[in-house]
Coordinates of C-alpha atoms in Angstrom, one line a residue:
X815 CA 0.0 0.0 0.0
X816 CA 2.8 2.2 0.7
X817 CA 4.4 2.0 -2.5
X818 CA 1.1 2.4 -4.3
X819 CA 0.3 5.7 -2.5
X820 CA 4.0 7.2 -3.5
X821 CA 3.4 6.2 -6.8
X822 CA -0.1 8.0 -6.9
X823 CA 1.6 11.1 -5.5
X824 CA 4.7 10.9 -7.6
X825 CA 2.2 11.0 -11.0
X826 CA 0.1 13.9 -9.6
X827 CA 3.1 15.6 -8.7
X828 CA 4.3 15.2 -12.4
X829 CA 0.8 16.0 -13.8
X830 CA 1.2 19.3 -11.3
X831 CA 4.4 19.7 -13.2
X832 CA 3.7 19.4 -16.4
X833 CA 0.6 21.8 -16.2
X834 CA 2.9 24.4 -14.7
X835 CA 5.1 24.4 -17.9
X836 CA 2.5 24.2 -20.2
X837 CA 0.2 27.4 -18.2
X838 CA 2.9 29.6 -17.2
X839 CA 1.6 31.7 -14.7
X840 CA 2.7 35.4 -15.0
X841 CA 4.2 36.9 -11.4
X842 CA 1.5 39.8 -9.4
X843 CA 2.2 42.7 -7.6
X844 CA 1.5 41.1 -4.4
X845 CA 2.1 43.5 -0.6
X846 CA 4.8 41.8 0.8
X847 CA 5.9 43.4 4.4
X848 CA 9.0 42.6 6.7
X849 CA 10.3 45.0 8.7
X850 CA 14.1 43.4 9.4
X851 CA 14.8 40.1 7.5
X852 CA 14.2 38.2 11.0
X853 CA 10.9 39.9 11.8
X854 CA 7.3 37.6 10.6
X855 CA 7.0 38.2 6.4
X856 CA 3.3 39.0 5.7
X857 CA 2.0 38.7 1.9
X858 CA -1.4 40.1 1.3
X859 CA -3.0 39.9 -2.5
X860 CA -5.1 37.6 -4.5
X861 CA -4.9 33.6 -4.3
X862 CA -5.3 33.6 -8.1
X863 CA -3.1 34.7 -10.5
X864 CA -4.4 36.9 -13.4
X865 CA -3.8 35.6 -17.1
X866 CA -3.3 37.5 -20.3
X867 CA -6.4 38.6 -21.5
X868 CA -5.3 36.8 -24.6
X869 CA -5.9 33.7 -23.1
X870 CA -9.9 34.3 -23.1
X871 CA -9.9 34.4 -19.4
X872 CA -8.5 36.4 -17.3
X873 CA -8.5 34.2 -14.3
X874 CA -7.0 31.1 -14.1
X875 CA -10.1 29.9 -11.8
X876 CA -12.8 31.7 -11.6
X877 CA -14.3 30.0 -8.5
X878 CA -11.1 31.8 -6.7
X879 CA -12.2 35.3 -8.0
X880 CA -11.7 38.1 -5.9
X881 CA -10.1 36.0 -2.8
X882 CA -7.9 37.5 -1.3
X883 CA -5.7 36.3 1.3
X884 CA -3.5 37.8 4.5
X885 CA -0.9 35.4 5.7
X886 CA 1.5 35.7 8.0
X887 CA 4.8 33.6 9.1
X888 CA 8.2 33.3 9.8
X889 CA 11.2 33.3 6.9
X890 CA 11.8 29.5 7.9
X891 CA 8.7 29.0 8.2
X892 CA 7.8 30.6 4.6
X893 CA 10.8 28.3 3.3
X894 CA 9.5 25.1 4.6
X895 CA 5.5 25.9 3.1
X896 CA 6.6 26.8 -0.3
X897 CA 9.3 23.5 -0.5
X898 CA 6.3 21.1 1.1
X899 CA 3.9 22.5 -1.8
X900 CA 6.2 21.9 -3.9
X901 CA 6.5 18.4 -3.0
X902 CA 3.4 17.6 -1.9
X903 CA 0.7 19.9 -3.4
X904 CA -2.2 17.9 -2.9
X905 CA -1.5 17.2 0.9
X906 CA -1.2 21.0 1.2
X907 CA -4.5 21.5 0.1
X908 CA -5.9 18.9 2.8
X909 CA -3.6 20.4 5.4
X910 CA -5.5 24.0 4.4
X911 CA -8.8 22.6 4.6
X912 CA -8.4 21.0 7.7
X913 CA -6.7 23.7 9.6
X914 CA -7.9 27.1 8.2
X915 CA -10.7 27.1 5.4
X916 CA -13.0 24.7 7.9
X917 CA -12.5 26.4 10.9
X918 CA -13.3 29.4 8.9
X919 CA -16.6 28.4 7.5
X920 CA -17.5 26.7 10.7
X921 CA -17.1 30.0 12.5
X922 CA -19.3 31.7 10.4
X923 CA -21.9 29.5 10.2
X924 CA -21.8 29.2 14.3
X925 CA -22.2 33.4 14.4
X926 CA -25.2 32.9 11.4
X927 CA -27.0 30.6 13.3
X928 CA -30.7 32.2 13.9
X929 CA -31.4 33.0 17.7
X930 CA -34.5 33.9 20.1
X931 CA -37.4 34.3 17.7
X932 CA -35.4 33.7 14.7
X933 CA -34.4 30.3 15.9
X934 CA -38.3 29.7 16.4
X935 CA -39.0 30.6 13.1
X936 CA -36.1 28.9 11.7
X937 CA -37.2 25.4 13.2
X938 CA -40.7 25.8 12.5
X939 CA -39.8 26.6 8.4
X940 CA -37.6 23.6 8.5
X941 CA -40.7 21.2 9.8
X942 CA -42.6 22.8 6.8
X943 CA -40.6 22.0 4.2
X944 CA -40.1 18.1 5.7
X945 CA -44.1 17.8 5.9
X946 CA -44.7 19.5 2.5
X947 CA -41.9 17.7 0.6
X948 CA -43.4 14.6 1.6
X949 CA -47.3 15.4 0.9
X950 CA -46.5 17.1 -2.6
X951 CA -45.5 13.8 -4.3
X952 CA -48.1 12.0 -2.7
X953 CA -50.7 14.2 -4.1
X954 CA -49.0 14.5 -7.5
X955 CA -49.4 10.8 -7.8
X956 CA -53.4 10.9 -6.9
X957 CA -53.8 14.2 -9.3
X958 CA -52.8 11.8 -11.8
X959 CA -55.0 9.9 -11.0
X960 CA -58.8 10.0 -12.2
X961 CA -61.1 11.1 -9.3
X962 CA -62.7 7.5 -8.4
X963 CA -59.7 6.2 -7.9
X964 CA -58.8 8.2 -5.0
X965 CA -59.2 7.0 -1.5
X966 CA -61.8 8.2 0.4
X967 CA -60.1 10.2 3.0
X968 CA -58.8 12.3 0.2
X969 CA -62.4 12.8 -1.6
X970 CA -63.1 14.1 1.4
X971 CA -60.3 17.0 1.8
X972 CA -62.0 17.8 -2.0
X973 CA -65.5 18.0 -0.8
X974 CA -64.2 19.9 2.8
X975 CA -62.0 22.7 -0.1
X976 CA -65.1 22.7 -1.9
X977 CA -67.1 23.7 1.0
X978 CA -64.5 26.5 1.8
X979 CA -65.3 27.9 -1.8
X980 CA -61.6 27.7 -2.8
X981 CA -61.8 24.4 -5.3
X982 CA -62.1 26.6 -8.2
X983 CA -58.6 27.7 -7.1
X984 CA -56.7 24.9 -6.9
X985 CA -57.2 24.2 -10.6
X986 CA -55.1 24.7 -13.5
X987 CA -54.9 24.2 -16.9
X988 CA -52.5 21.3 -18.2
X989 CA -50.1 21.6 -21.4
X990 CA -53.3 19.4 -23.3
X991 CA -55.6 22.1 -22.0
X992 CA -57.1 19.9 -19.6
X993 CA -58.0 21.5 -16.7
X994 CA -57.1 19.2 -13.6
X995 CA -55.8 19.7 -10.0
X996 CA -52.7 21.4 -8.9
X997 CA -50.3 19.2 -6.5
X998 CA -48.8 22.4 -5.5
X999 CA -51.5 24.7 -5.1
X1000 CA -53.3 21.4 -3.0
X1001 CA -50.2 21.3 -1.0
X1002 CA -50.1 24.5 0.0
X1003 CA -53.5 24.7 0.9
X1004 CA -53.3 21.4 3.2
X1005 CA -49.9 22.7 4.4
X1006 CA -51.9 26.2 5.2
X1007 CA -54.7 24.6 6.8
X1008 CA -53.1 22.4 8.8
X1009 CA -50.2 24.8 10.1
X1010 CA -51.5 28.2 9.8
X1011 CA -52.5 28.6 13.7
X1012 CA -48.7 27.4 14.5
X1013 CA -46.8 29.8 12.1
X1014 CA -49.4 32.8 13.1
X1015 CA -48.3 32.1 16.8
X1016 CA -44.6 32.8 16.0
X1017 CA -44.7 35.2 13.7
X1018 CA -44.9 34.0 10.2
X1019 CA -46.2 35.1 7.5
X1020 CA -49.3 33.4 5.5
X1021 CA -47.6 30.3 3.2
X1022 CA -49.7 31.5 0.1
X1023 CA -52.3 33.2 -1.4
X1024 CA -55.4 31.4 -2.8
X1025 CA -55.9 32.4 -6.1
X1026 CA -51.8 33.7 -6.9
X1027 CA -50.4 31.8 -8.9
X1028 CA -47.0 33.5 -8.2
X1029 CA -47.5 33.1 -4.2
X1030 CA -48.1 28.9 -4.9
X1031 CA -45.0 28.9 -6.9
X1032 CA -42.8 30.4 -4.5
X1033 CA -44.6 28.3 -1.8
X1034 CA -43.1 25.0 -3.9
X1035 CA -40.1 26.5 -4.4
X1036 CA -39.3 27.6 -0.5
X1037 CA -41.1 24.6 1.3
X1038 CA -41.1 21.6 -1.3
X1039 CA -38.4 21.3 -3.5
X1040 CA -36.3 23.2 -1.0
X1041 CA -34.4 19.8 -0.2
X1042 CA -35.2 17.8 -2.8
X1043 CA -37.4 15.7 -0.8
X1044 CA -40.0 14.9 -3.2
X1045 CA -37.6 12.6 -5.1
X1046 CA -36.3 10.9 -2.2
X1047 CA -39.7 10.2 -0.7
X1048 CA -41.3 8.8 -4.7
X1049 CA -38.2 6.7 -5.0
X1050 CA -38.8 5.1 -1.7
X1051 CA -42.5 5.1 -1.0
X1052 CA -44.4 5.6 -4.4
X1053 CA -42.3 4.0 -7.3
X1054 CA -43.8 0.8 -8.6
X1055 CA -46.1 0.6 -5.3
X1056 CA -49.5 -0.3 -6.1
X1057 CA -52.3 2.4 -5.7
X1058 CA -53.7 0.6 -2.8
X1059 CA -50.1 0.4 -1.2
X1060 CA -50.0 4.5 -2.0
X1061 CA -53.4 4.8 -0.3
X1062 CA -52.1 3.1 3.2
X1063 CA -49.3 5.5 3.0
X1064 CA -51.8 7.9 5.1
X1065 CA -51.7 5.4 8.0
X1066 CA -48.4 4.2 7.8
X1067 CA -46.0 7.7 7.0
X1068 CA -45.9 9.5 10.3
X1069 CA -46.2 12.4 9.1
X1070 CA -48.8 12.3 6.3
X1071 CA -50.7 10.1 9.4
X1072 CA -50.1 13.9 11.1
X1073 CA -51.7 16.0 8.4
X1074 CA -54.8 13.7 7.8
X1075 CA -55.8 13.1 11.2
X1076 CA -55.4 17.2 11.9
X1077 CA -57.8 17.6 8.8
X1078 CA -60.0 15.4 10.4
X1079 CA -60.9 13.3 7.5
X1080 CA -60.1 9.7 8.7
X1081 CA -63.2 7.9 9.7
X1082 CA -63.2 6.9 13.4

């Protein structure tokens, strides 16, 4: 194993090498301060060097645009770095990761983290988007569907909409001008119903507007795709199941159990 892994490093370090020669990379005005030549050297400037606008880019790496870097060490230290990248470029990178860019980003997500009503907010969002991006493909599959095929408990969220006067609204018209139900705008709706009282209580705003198409999209886009839920809980739950299998779902999934028994429209 030993030998394999020097070998591995031995062609990278070649490839590194090689790439060098080929993409000669032109020397930058970079702040380079030192008071005495045994005082700390600190170099302060742009991790990427700029290429010749011939070249069609004028960035060798574009994800390291505009990152700019203050470092600070001793000479030795400063000889040692720039021999061990040499040598070993790819473990530097690790060593970096490990030791300054994670810490970094670990900070900064720490001092990011919501707090006091925020947090409350925060949490409650999150729950949202796990109950949503679990109904959503479970009613995409039944609006699919035609409507005597549906289980009963879910003919009667339609007739309990319909009662509400807002079925009209949770209609749209399909690319065969067929004008059939909405997963989203259903979703939302059953989302709304069921949660409304909660996010009132802590400060949030109304999930959607019946009747804007706009507000239902953005609703998808915040709470149901958000974490690409959907696909995870088709591949595992829905995919070749059988529509009676489908149906039990609303028993068996905690928390589409949750949302139906809140609506109310289980039979005791």
């Amino acid at each position: 194993m030993g030998s394999e892994k020097k070998i591995e490093w031995d062609d990278q370090l070649k490839n590194l090498k090689d790439y060098i020669k080929k993409n000669p990379l032109k020397r930058v005005k970079k702040k380079v301060k030192q008071r005495t030549k045994k005082d700390p050297i600190t170099v302060e400037g742009p991790i990427d060097a700029p290429l010749s606008k011939k070249q069609g880019s004028y960035y060798l790496h574009h994800e390291l645009k505009d990152v700019n870097l203050k470092v600070t060490a001793t000479p030795e230290a400063w000889r040692k770095l720039e021999l061990f990248v040499r040598k070993h470029p790819n473990w530097f990178g690790l060593c970096f990761h490990s030791h300054f860019a994670n810490p970094a980003v670990i900070t900064i997500n720490e001092k990011n983290k919501p707090r006091g009503k925020q947090k409350e907010i925060f949490h409650f969002a999150n729950d949202i988007k796990k109950y949503a991006g679990t109904l959503y493909p479970f009613l995409k599959y039944w609006c699919n569907q035609p409507l005597k095929a549906w289980p009963d408990y879910l003919r009667r969220v339609l007739e309990s909409v319909k009662k509400g006067g807002n079925l009209d609204n949770l209609y749209v018209v399909d690319l065969k001008s067929q004008r059939k139900l909405d997963p989203k705008g259903l979703t939302a709706y059953l989302i709304d119903q069921v949660f409304r009282n909660g996010g009132q209580s802590i400060g949030l705003k109304s999930f959607f507007e019946f009747g804007d198409r706009e507000s239902i999209e953005n609703f998808y886009i915040t709470y149901i795709q958000s974490d690409k839920r959907p696909s995870k809980i088709h591949t595992q739950f829905i995919k070749d199941k059988t529509p009676q299998e489908i149906a039990d779902l609303a028993y068996s999934h905690h928390r589409l159990n949750f949302i139906f028994q809140s609506l109310g429209v289980f039979k005791p």
